[in-house]
Coordinates of C-alpha atoms in Angstrom, one line a residue:
Chain A
M1 CA 0.0 0.0 0.0
R2 CA 1.2 3.5 -0.8
L3 CA 2.0 5.6 2.2
I4 CA -0.4 8.3 1.0
N5 CA -3.3 5.9 1.2
Q6 CA -2.5 4.9 4.7
H7 CA -5.6 5.2 6.9
L8 CA -5.2 5.6 10.7
S9 CA -7.6 4.2 13.2
P10 CA -9.1 7.0 15.4
P11 CA -7.1 6.0 18.5
A12 CA -3.9 6.0 16.5
A13 CA -4.7 9.4 15.1
T14 CA -5.3 10.7 18.6
A15 CA -2.1 9.3 19.9
L16 CA -0.1 10.8 17.1
K17 CA -1.7 14.2 17.7
F18 CA -0.5 14.2 21.2
A19 CA 2.9 12.6 20.6
P20 CA 4.9 15.7 19.6
F21 CA 3.6 17.5 22.7
A22 CA 4.3 14.6 25.0
L23 CA 7.8 14.3 23.5
L24 CA 8.5 18.0 24.0
I25 CA 7.4 17.8 27.6
L26 CA 9.4 14.7 28.2
A27 CA 12.6 16.2 26.7
Y28 CA 12.1 19.3 28.9
L29 CA 11.6 17.2 32.0
L30 CA 14.7 15.2 31.4
G31 CA 16.8 18.2 30.6
S32 CA 15.5 20.1 33.5
A33 CA 16.1 17.3 35.9
S34 CA 19.7 16.8 34.8
R35 CA 20.5 20.5 35.1
L36 CA 18.8 20.8 38.5
A37 CA 20.7 17.8 39.8
E38 CA 23.9 19.7 38.9
N39 CA 22.7 23.1 40.3
P40 CA 19.5 23.3 42.3
N41 CA 19.2 27.0 41.6
D42 CA 19.5 26.6 37.8
K43 CA 17.3 29.1 36.0
L44 CA 17.5 27.9 32.5
L45 CA 15.2 24.9 32.7
P46 CA 13.2 25.4 35.9
A47 CA 11.2 22.6 37.4
F48 CA 7.4 22.7 36.8
S49 CA 6.9 23.4 40.4
S50 CA 8.9 26.7 40.2
I51 CA 7.1 27.6 37.0
A52 CA 3.8 27.1 38.9
A53 CA 5.1 29.3 41.7
A54 CA 6.1 32.0 39.2
V55 CA 2.6 31.8 37.6
D56 CA 1.1 32.2 41.0
L57 CA 3.3 35.2 41.7
M58 CA 2.6 36.9 38.4
A59 CA -1.1 36.1 38.0
F60 CA -2.7 35.7 41.4
T61 CA -0.5 37.7 43.8
P62 CA -0.7 41.5 43.8
D63 CA 2.6 43.2 43.1
R64 CA 4.5 44.4 46.2
R65 CA 5.1 47.8 44.8
T66 CA 2.0 48.7 42.8
G67 CA -0.6 46.3 44.1
D68 CA -1.5 45.2 40.5
Y69 CA -1.8 41.6 39.3
L70 CA 1.1 41.8 36.8
L71 CA 0.0 39.2 34.2
W72 CA -3.4 40.8 33.8
T73 CA -2.2 44.4 33.6
D74 CA 0.4 43.2 31.1
T75 CA -2.2 41.4 29.1
W76 CA -4.6 44.3 29.1
S77 CA -1.9 46.8 28.0
S78 CA -0.8 44.5 25.2
L79 CA -4.3 43.7 24.0
K80 CA -5.2 47.4 23.9
R81 CA -2.2 48.1 21.6
L82 CA -2.9 45.1 19.5
G83 CA -6.6 45.9 19.2
A84 CA -5.9 49.5 18.2
G85 CA -3.3 48.5 15.7
L86 CA -5.3 45.7 14.1
G87 CA -8.5 47.8 14.2
I88 CA -6.8 50.7 12.3
S89 CA -5.2 48.3 9.9
T90 CA -8.5 46.6 9.1
A91 CA -10.3 49.9 8.6
L92 CA -7.6 51.1 6.3
A93 CA -7.5 47.9 4.4
L94 CA -11.3 48.0 3.9
V95 CA -11.4 51.6 2.6
I96 CA -8.2 51.7 0.6
G97 CA -8.4 48.1 -0.6
I98 CA -11.9 48.5 -2.1
G99 CA -11.0 51.9 -3.4
I100 CA -8.0 50.5 -5.3
G101 CA -10.1 47.6 -6.5
I102 CA -12.9 49.5 -8.1
L103 CA -11.7 53.1 -8.8
P104 CA -9.1 53.5 -11.5
F105 CA -8.1 56.9 -10.1
F106 CA -7.3 55.3 -6.7
R107 CA -5.5 52.4 -8.4
A108 CA -3.2 54.7 -10.3
L109 CA -2.6 56.8 -7.3
L110 CA -2.0 54.2 -4.6
V111 CA -0.9 50.8 -6.1
P112 CA 2.8 51.7 -6.6
F113 CA 2.9 53.5 -3.2
V114 CA 1.3 50.7 -1.2
S115 CA 3.4 48.0 -2.9
F116 CA 6.5 50.1 -2.1
V117 CA 5.5 50.6 1.6
S118 CA 4.6 47.0 2.1
M119 CA 8.2 46.1 1.2
V120 CA 9.7 48.4 3.9
P121 CA 10.9 46.1 6.8
P122 CA 8.9 47.6 9.7
L123 CA 11.4 46.7 12.4
A124 CA 14.0 48.7 10.6
L125 CA 11.8 51.7 10.9
L126 CA 11.5 51.3 14.7
P127 CA 14.2 53.8 15.7
I128 CA 12.7 56.4 13.3
L129 CA 9.2 55.8 14.7
F130 CA 10.4 56.2 18.3
I131 CA 12.1 59.5 17.5
S132 CA 9.2 60.9 15.5
L133 CA 6.2 59.6 17.4
G134 CA 7.8 59.4 20.9
L135 CA 8.1 56.4 23.2
G136 CA 4.4 56.3 24.1
E137 CA 1.5 54.2 22.8
T138 CA 1.4 56.0 19.4
S139 CA 4.7 54.6 18.1
K140 CA 3.8 51.0 19.2
I141 CA 0.4 51.1 17.5
A142 CA 2.0 52.8 14.4
L143 CA 4.5 49.9 14.1
I144 CA 1.7 47.4 14.1
V145 CA -0.2 49.4 11.5
I146 CA 2.8 49.9 9.2
G147 CA 3.6 46.2 9.6
V148 CA 0.2 44.7 8.7
A149 CA -1.9 47.3 6.9
P150 CA -0.1 47.4 3.5
I151 CA -0.3 43.6 3.2
M152 CA -4.0 43.6 4.1
I153 CA -4.7 46.4 1.6
R154 CA -2.9 44.6 -1.2
D155 CA -4.7 41.4 -0.3
L156 CA -8.1 43.0 -0.3
A157 CA -7.5 45.0 -3.5
Q158 CA -6.4 41.7 -5.2
T159 CA -9.7 40.1 -4.1
V160 CA -11.8 42.9 -5.4
L161 CA -9.9 43.0 -8.7
A162 CA -10.5 39.3 -9.1
L163 CA -14.3 39.6 -8.8
P164 CA -16.0 38.5 -12.1
R165 CA -16.2 41.5 -14.4
E166 CA -19.7 40.3 -15.5
Q167 CA -21.1 41.0 -12.1
I168 CA -20.1 44.7 -12.3
V169 CA -21.4 45.0 -15.9
K170 CA -24.6 43.4 -15.0
A171 CA -25.1 45.9 -12.1
E172 CA -24.3 48.7 -14.5
T173 CA -27.0 47.6 -17.0
L174 CA -29.4 47.7 -14.0
S175 CA -28.2 51.4 -13.6
A176 CA -26.4 51.0 -10.3
S177 CA -24.1 53.9 -9.4
S178 CA -20.4 53.4 -8.5
W179 CA -21.3 53.8 -4.8
L180 CA -24.1 51.2 -5.0
I181 CA -21.9 48.8 -6.8
A182 CA -19.2 49.3 -4.1
I183 CA -21.7 48.7 -1.3
R184 CA -23.9 46.0 -2.7
I185 CA -21.7 44.0 -5.0
V186 CA -18.1 44.5 -3.9
L187 CA -18.3 45.0 -0.1
P188 CA -20.2 41.7 0.7
Q189 CA -17.7 39.7 -1.3
A190 CA -14.7 41.5 0.2
M191 CA -15.7 41.2 3.8
P192 CA -15.0 37.4 4.2
R193 CA -11.6 37.9 2.7
L194 CA -10.9 40.8 5.0
L195 CA -11.5 38.6 8.0
S196 CA -9.3 35.8 6.7
S197 CA -6.6 38.3 6.0
L198 CA -6.9 39.7 9.6
R199 CA -6.6 36.2 10.9
L200 CA -3.4 35.6 9.0
Q201 CA -1.9 38.9 10.2
L202 CA -2.4 38.0 13.9
G203 CA 1.1 36.4 14.1
P204 CA 2.9 39.4 12.5
A205 CA 0.9 41.8 14.7
F206 CA 2.1 40.0 17.8
L207 CA 5.7 40.1 16.5
F208 CA 5.6 43.8 16.0
L209 CA 3.9 44.4 19.4
I210 CA 6.5 42.5 21.3
A211 CA 9.4 44.2 19.4
A212 CA 7.9 47.6 20.2
E213 CA 7.4 46.7 23.9
A214 CA 10.9 45.4 24.2
I215 CA 12.3 48.9 23.4
S216 CA 10.3 51.0 25.8
A217 CA 7.3 50.4 27.9
D218 CA 6.1 50.1 31.5
S219 CA 3.8 47.2 31.1
G220 CA 2.9 44.6 28.4
L221 CA 3.6 41.0 27.6
G222 CA 6.6 41.7 25.5
Y223 CA 7.9 44.2 28.1
R224 CA 7.8 41.6 30.9
I225 CA 9.6 39.0 28.9
F226 CA 12.4 41.3 28.0
L227 CA 12.6 42.7 31.5
V228 CA 12.9 39.3 33.3
R229 CA 15.3 38.1 30.6
R230 CA 17.7 40.4 32.4
Y231 CA 18.0 37.9 35.2
L232 CA 17.2 34.8 33.2
S233 CA 13.8 34.1 34.8
M234 CA 12.8 31.3 32.5
D235 CA 10.1 30.4 35.1
V236 CA 8.3 33.6 34.1
I237 CA 9.2 33.6 30.4
F238 CA 7.8 30.1 29.6
P239 CA 4.4 30.8 31.0
Y240 CA 4.3 34.2 29.2
V241 CA 5.1 32.6 25.9
A242 CA 2.5 29.9 26.5
W243 CA 0.0 32.6 27.4
I244 CA 0.7 34.7 24.3
T245 CA 0.4 31.6 22.2
F246 CA -2.9 30.9 23.8
L247 CA -4.2 34.4 23.3
A248 CA -3.2 34.3 19.6
A249 CA -4.7 30.9 19.1
S250 CA -8.0 32.1 20.8
A251 CA -8.1 35.2 18.6
D252 CA -7.5 33.0 15.5
F253 CA -10.3 30.6 16.6
A254 CA -12.7 33.5 17.4
I255 CA -12.2 35.2 14.0
D256 CA -12.7 31.9 12.2
R257 CA -16.0 31.3 14.1
L258 CA -17.1 34.8 13.3
H259 CA -16.2 34.3 9.7
R260 CA -18.4 31.1 9.5
K261 CA -21.2 32.8 11.3
L262 CA -21.3 36.0 9.3
F263 CA -20.5 34.5 5.9
P264 CA -21.5 30.9 5.9
W265 CA -21.8 31.0 2.1
S266 CA -18.2 31.9 1.6
E267 CA -17.1 28.5 3.0
L268 CA -18.7 27.0 -0.1
E269 CA -16.3 28.9 -2.3
G270 CA -13.3 27.1 -0.9
G271 CA -12.7 29.7 1.8
R272 CA -11.8 32.5 -0.6
Chain B
M1 CA 6.2 1.3 13.3
T2 CA 6.5 0.9 17.0
I3 CA 10.2 0.3 16.7
T4 CA 10.5 3.5 14.7
R5 CA 8.5 5.4 17.2
R6 CA 10.5 4.1 20.1
L7 CA 13.7 4.9 18.3
T8 CA 12.5 8.5 17.6
L9 CA 11.5 9.0 21.1
T10 CA 14.8 7.8 22.5
T11 CA 16.7 10.0 20.0
L12 CA 14.6 13.1 20.8
A13 CA 15.0 12.6 24.5
A14 CA 18.7 12.1 24.1
L15 CA 18.9 15.2 22.0
G16 CA 16.9 17.2 24.6
V17 CA 19.2 16.1 27.4
L18 CA 22.4 16.7 25.4
S19 CA 21.5 20.2 24.2
F20 CA 20.7 21.3 27.7
A21 CA 23.2 19.2 29.6
P22 CA 25.2 21.4 32.0
A23 CA 28.7 22.1 31.1
A24 CA 31.1 19.9 32.9
W25 CA 32.8 22.5 35.0
A26 CA 34.5 20.9 37.9
Q27 CA 37.6 19.4 36.4
E28 CA 41.0 20.4 35.2
K29 CA 41.1 21.5 31.6
T30 CA 43.1 23.5 29.2
D31 CA 40.6 25.4 27.0
F32 CA 38.8 28.4 28.5
K33 CA 36.2 30.8 27.1
V34 CA 35.8 34.4 28.2
A35 CA 33.0 36.7 27.3
W36 CA 33.1 40.5 27.3
S37 CA 30.9 43.3 26.1
I38 CA 31.6 46.9 25.0
Y39 CA 32.1 49.3 27.9
V40 CA 35.0 51.6 28.7
G41 CA 36.2 49.5 31.6
W42 CA 36.2 46.3 29.5
M43 CA 37.6 47.5 26.2
P44 CA 41.1 46.2 27.3
W45 CA 39.9 42.6 26.9
G46 CA 39.2 43.2 23.2
Y47 CA 42.5 45.0 22.8
A48 CA 44.4 42.3 24.6
S49 CA 42.8 39.7 22.4
D50 CA 43.6 41.6 19.2
T51 CA 47.2 42.3 20.0
G52 CA 48.2 38.8 21.2
I53 CA 48.5 39.6 24.9
V54 CA 45.9 37.0 25.6
D55 CA 47.8 34.3 23.7
K56 CA 51.1 35.3 25.3
W57 CA 49.8 34.7 28.8
A58 CA 47.8 31.6 27.9
D59 CA 50.9 30.1 26.3
K60 CA 52.9 30.9 29.4
Y61 CA 50.5 28.8 31.5
G62 CA 50.0 26.1 28.8
I63 CA 46.3 26.8 28.3
S64 CA 44.2 28.4 25.6
I65 CA 41.8 31.2 26.1
E66 CA 39.2 32.2 23.6
V67 CA 37.9 35.8 24.1
T68 CA 34.5 36.5 22.6
Q69 CA 33.0 40.0 22.3
F70 CA 29.2 40.2 22.9
N71 CA 27.2 43.1 21.5
D72 CA 24.6 42.5 24.2
Y73 CA 25.8 42.7 27.7
V74 CA 22.9 40.8 29.3
E75 CA 23.2 38.0 26.8
S76 CA 26.9 37.6 27.7
I77 CA 26.0 37.2 31.3
N78 CA 23.2 34.8 30.5
Q79 CA 25.6 32.7 28.4
Y80 CA 28.0 32.5 31.3
T81 CA 25.2 31.6 33.8
A82 CA 24.0 28.9 31.4
G83 CA 27.5 27.4 31.4
G84 CA 28.7 28.3 28.0
Y85 CA 31.6 30.5 29.2
D86 CA 34.1 30.2 32.1
A87 CA 34.4 33.9 32.8
V88 CA 32.6 37.1 31.9
T89 CA 32.8 40.9 32.5
L90 CA 30.0 42.3 34.6
T91 CA 29.2 44.7 37.4
N92 CA 29.1 43.8 41.1
M93 CA 25.3 44.2 41.1
D94 CA 24.6 42.1 38.0
G95 CA 27.0 39.4 39.3
L96 CA 24.9 39.0 42.4
S97 CA 21.5 39.2 40.6
I98 CA 22.2 37.0 37.6
P99 CA 24.8 34.2 38.0
A100 CA 24.9 34.1 41.8
A101 CA 21.1 34.3 42.1
G102 CA 21.0 31.6 39.4
G103 CA 23.0 29.3 41.6
V104 CA 26.3 29.6 39.7
D105 CA 29.1 30.1 42.3
T106 CA 31.0 33.1 41.0
T107 CA 34.3 34.6 42.0
A108 CA 35.5 38.1 41.1
V109 CA 39.0 37.5 39.8
I110 CA 39.8 41.1 38.8
V111 CA 38.3 44.3 40.2
G112 CA 38.9 46.5 37.2
D113 CA 37.4 49.8 38.0
F114 CA 34.5 51.6 39.5
S115 CA 32.2 54.1 37.8
D116 CA 33.2 57.6 38.8
G117 CA 30.7 59.6 36.7
N118 CA 30.1 57.1 33.9
D119 CA 26.5 56.7 35.1
A120 CA 24.2 59.7 35.4
V121 CA 20.7 60.9 36.1
F122 CA 19.4 63.6 33.8
I123 CA 16.3 65.8 33.8
K124 CA 15.1 67.9 30.9
G125 CA 15.2 71.7 31.5
E126 CA 16.6 73.6 34.4
G127 CA 16.4 72.2 38.0
S128 CA 17.8 69.9 40.6
L129 CA 17.4 66.3 41.5
A130 CA 14.3 67.0 43.7
D131 CA 12.5 68.2 40.5
I132 CA 12.4 64.6 39.3
T133 CA 9.3 64.1 41.5
G134 CA 6.3 63.0 39.6
R135 CA 8.1 62.5 36.3
D136 CA 8.5 59.4 34.1
V137 CA 12.1 58.2 34.3
N138 CA 13.4 56.3 31.3
L139 CA 16.1 53.7 32.2
V140 CA 17.0 50.1 31.8
E141 CA 15.0 48.6 34.6
F142 CA 16.9 46.4 37.2
S143 CA 20.3 47.6 35.8
V144 CA 22.9 49.7 37.6
S145 CA 21.0 52.7 36.3
H146 CA 18.0 51.6 38.4
Y147 CA 20.3 51.3 41.4
L148 CA 21.8 54.7 40.8
L149 CA 18.3 56.2 40.6
A150 CA 17.4 54.5 43.9
R151 CA 20.6 55.9 45.5
A152 CA 20.0 59.4 44.0
L153 CA 16.3 59.5 45.3
D154 CA 17.5 58.3 48.7
S155 CA 20.0 61.2 48.9
V156 CA 17.2 63.8 48.7
G157 CA 14.7 61.9 50.9
L158 CA 12.6 60.7 47.9
S159 CA 11.8 57.1 47.0
E160 CA 10.9 55.3 43.8
R161 CA 7.2 55.8 44.6
D162 CA 7.7 59.5 43.8
V163 CA 8.5 58.7 40.1
S164 CA 7.4 56.3 37.4
V165 CA 10.0 54.1 35.9
I166 CA 9.8 53.3 32.1
N167 CA 11.9 50.5 30.8
T168 CA 13.9 51.7 27.8
A169 CA 16.5 49.8 25.7
D170 CA 20.0 51.3 26.1
P171 CA 20.7 51.8 22.4
D172 CA 17.7 54.1 22.1
M173 CA 18.5 56.4 25.1
V174 CA 20.0 59.3 23.2
G175 CA 17.3 59.4 20.6
A176 CA 14.6 58.9 23.3
F177 CA 15.9 61.9 25.2
Q178 CA 15.2 64.2 22.3
T179 CA 11.5 63.2 22.1
P180 CA 9.0 65.5 23.9
D181 CA 7.5 62.9 26.3
V182 CA 10.8 62.0 27.9
T183 CA 11.6 64.3 30.8
A184 CA 14.0 62.4 32.9
M185 CA 16.5 59.6 32.2
V186 CA 19.2 57.5 33.8
T187 CA 21.9 55.9 31.7
W188 CA 25.6 55.1 31.3
N189 CA 28.5 56.0 29.0
P190 CA 28.9 56.4 26.1
M191 CA 25.3 57.7 26.1
V192 CA 26.0 60.0 29.1
S193 CA 28.6 62.0 27.2
E194 CA 26.2 62.4 24.2
I195 CA 23.2 63.5 26.4
V196 CA 25.3 66.0 28.3
A197 CA 26.0 67.7 25.0
L198 CA 22.2 68.2 24.3
P199 CA 21.0 71.7 24.9
D200 CA 18.1 71.1 27.4
A201 CA 19.8 68.3 29.4
T202 CA 20.7 68.9 33.0
K203 CA 22.8 66.3 34.9
V204 CA 21.4 66.2 38.4
F205 CA 23.3 63.2 39.9
D206 CA 26.1 60.9 38.8
S207 CA 28.0 57.9 40.1
A208 CA 30.9 60.2 41.2
Q209 CA 28.5 61.0 44.1
I210 CA 28.4 57.4 45.2
P211 CA 32.1 56.5 44.4
G212 CA 33.0 52.8 44.6
E213 CA 29.5 51.4 44.5
I214 CA 29.2 50.5 40.8
I215 CA 32.2 48.2 40.3
D216 CA 33.2 46.5 37.1
L217 CA 34.6 43.1 37.4
M218 CA 36.0 40.1 35.6
V219 CA 34.3 37.1 37.2
A220 CA 34.9 33.4 36.7
S221 CA 33.2 30.2 37.9
T222 CA 34.5 29.4 41.3
D223 CA 34.7 25.7 40.5
V224 CA 36.7 26.3 37.3
L225 CA 39.1 28.6 39.3
A226 CA 39.5 26.1 42.1
D227 CA 40.5 23.3 39.7
N228 CA 42.4 25.6 37.4
P229 CA 44.3 28.4 39.2
K230 CA 46.3 28.9 36.0
F231 CA 43.3 30.4 34.4
G232 CA 43.0 33.0 37.1
Q233 CA 46.7 33.8 36.9
A234 CA 46.5 34.1 33.1
L235 CA 43.5 36.5 33.4
A236 CA 45.4 38.7 35.9
G237 CA 48.5 38.7 33.8
I238 CA 46.6 39.7 30.7
W239 CA 44.7 42.4 32.5
Y240 CA 47.6 44.1 34.2
E241 CA 49.9 44.0 31.2
T242 CA 47.1 45.7 29.2
M243 CA 46.5 48.2 32.0
A244 CA 50.2 49.2 32.1
L245 CA 50.2 49.7 28.3
M246 CA 47.0 51.7 28.1
T247 CA 47.9 54.1 30.9
L248 CA 51.3 54.9 29.4
D249 CA 51.8 58.6 28.5
T250 CA 53.7 57.6 25.3
P251 CA 52.7 57.1 21.6
E252 CA 52.2 53.4 22.4
G253 CA 49.7 54.2 25.2
A254 CA 48.0 56.7 23.0
A255 CA 47.7 54.1 20.2
A256 CA 46.2 51.6 22.6
R257 CA 43.6 54.2 23.8
G258 CA 42.9 55.1 20.2
A259 CA 42.3 51.5 19.2
M260 CA 40.0 50.9 22.2
G261 CA 38.2 54.1 21.4
A262 CA 37.7 53.1 17.8
A263 CA 36.4 49.7 18.9
S264 CA 33.8 51.3 21.1
G265 CA 32.5 53.6 18.5
T266 CA 34.4 56.8 19.4
D267 CA 38.0 58.0 19.1
Q268 CA 41.0 58.5 21.4
A269 CA 39.7 61.8 22.8
G270 CA 36.2 60.3 23.4
F271 CA 37.7 57.3 25.1
E272 CA 40.0 59.3 27.3
A273 CA 36.9 61.4 28.4
Q274 CA 35.2 58.2 29.4
M275 CA 38.3 57.0 31.2
A276 CA 38.2 60.2 33.2
A277 CA 34.8 59.2 34.5
T278 CA 36.1 55.8 35.5
K279 CA 38.4 55.0 38.4
L280 CA 40.6 52.5 36.7
F281 CA 42.8 50.3 39.0
A282 CA 45.8 50.2 36.8
D283 CA 48.0 49.2 39.7
P284 CA 47.1 45.8 41.2
A285 CA 48.1 46.9 44.7
E286 CA 45.4 49.6 44.5
A287 CA 42.8 47.1 43.4
V288 CA 43.8 44.8 46.3
A289 CA 43.5 47.7 48.8
F290 CA 40.1 48.6 47.4
T291 CA 38.8 45.1 47.5
S292 CA 40.1 44.5 51.0
S293 CA 38.6 47.7 52.5
A294 CA 35.5 47.6 54.7
D295 CA 33.7 49.9 52.2
L296 CA 33.2 46.9 49.8
G297 CA 31.2 45.1 52.4
A298 CA 29.1 48.2 53.0
T299 CA 28.5 48.6 49.2
M300 CA 27.5 45.0 48.7
D301 CA 25.1 45.4 51.7
L302 CA 23.4 48.3 49.8
V303 CA 23.4 46.4 46.6
R304 CA 21.8 43.3 48.1
A305 CA 19.2 45.4 49.9
F306 CA 18.3 47.0 46.6
L307 CA 18.1 43.6 44.8
F308 CA 16.0 42.1 47.5
D309 CA 13.6 45.1 47.4
K310 CA 13.2 44.5 43.7
G311 CA 12.6 40.8 44.1
L312 CA 15.8 39.9 42.1
L313 CA 17.6 37.9 44.8
T314 CA 16.1 34.5 43.9
P315 CA 12.3 34.2 43.7
G316 CA 11.8 32.6 47.1
A317 CA 14.2 34.9 49.1
T318 CA 12.6 35.9 52.4
S319 CA 15.4 38.3 53.3
E320 CA 18.5 39.9 51.8
D321 CA 20.6 37.2 53.5
A322 CA 19.4 34.6 50.9
I323 CA 22.7 34.6 49.1
G324 CA 26.0 34.6 50.8
I325 CA 28.7 37.0 49.7
E326 CA 32.2 36.2 50.7
L327 CA 34.6 39.1 51.1
P328 CA 38.4 38.7 50.7
D329 CA 39.0 38.5 54.5
G330 CA 36.7 35.5 54.7
T331 CA 33.7 37.2 56.3
V332 CA 30.4 36.3 54.7
L333 CA 27.4 38.6 54.2
G334 CA 24.2 36.6 54.4
D335 CA 23.7 32.9 54.3
T336 CA 27.0 31.1 55.0
A337 CA 25.5 27.8 53.7
N338 CA 24.7 29.4 50.3
V339 CA 27.8 31.4 49.4
K340 CA 27.5 32.1 45.6
F341 CA 29.4 35.4 45.1
R342 CA 33.0 35.8 46.2
F343 CA 35.6 38.5 46.1
D344 CA 39.0 37.0 45.9
N345 CA 42.3 39.0 46.1
T346 CA 44.6 36.1 45.3
F347 CA 45.3 36.8 41.6
M348 CA 45.4 40.6 42.0
Q349 CA 47.8 40.1 44.9
M350 CA 50.0 37.9 42.8
A351 CA 50.1 40.6 40.1
A352 CA 51.0 43.1 42.8
D353 CA 53.8 40.9 44.0
G354 CA 55.0 40.3 40.5
S355 CA 54.7 36.6 41.0
L356 CA 52.6 35.7 38.0

């Protein structure tokens, strides 16, 4: 039998699903135990018990100095930045993307510019952003917008341009105005793609968020990781990484659900 | 299938253990690795490595020493703490909060210098230190800058509650100072000399007001040193030969200072200005006297109190005595059963006696 035709029994499939995770945990436990045997204060691969203690300290014990629960204030600060950045990017993508897609004037004006901007490596702009926009929230949100908006705009414009020309012509013969075509023909077909595009940009948005927070901040998930890195607190870094992964995965799942609920028909088109 | 899986599992587990296996420290060996990072008091290591002084002393003791420059100071310490290097350059405070708190028994082999103006507190506009009240202060949190701020605030009866600290990466300090929302900053050289030159910057406190508290060291793993005293001797030999050369008032000395200046992104004049804000112990006898004085114990007491207050002295520490600090005369500050940070005069004394 060819390997590509191999069918797994459900229990085998389940076992395989968990195998990589189990292996990872096992390798960690072995490595951690061997390092801790050598040096009980080792910080590189802390025991699960010290990770649990760190989680308790960060998430469920008020900070000695400020009285805040650090994990939650960090999460809230980061999510605000992320939400603002992605919100602005999505709005820009919607307006400019559809504009480029249907209006020749916009297309001539913006396509070369947007393509150019989308090629600028955003992290290389970071020092310039910090000088020109200051070290506050603006520059962090701006970094996320510069990083994800151009890609989302290009993606959406591409989707609009790929709509069948016949649909537009048909609407014109029914005497629809440009505005009506944009609202009734283009927008409903662009929205599902906008959500998918947003979903794909979650990863890059987190990357830019953490990079910005590493440079200057007084709270945030990336801030905390880069702060405790200073004294090698892996017992804090590991849970934070897991938490960020969880947040990103939840957002991804939520957008996917929203997509299916709002645009059930788009699934039929192979998830365009 | 099962065989393959078992094999994969074993291989992966083995890989996991191997890649994180602790370096075998406690034994006699001949190859040593030293990490250093760019700072006025540590530039001699790079220069010594480039000009063959390192190899000369290593050959004398029949060992080899690989000197690696790190662009990131914290990363160099983390590499040492993780076991990748035998020795590293760091400050007395970071030595206590990173390797010692991480359970790596660490000994200060060479007390190279202390900051005598290299670290400074700035405010924007006219005023004095008391005007910092209520401002955001940009600094590298938990670094010596943070310590300097705590000492500065203490000197005028303020505390950290009177300001808000904003963590800012050190390469961005000079640029950040020129943005409108930054009104106060603590940083170190070479950034200090650039910020002083900005029109609206006022220096309100610097490390010259707390002399001898921010000390730059070359530290090594205590176990490695115990098994390989040659390594400590070679380090001291390298250091004091380079010191003698770079403090010469001759064309050779000027060339050495110029080379170190160029390597740290400035020139001979810029480097000499930074040296002026650094109390360099070019004479080993002077370093021995400094390390043996009672002031060192008092300084380490302040440092450990600061670290404990910030929660940096191991997570479960219930008092500042959690980690023992051994001074050259054998007295121990803190827990005698958990001595992880030691000041040792042996190698500097050998250099002073000319017996290397």
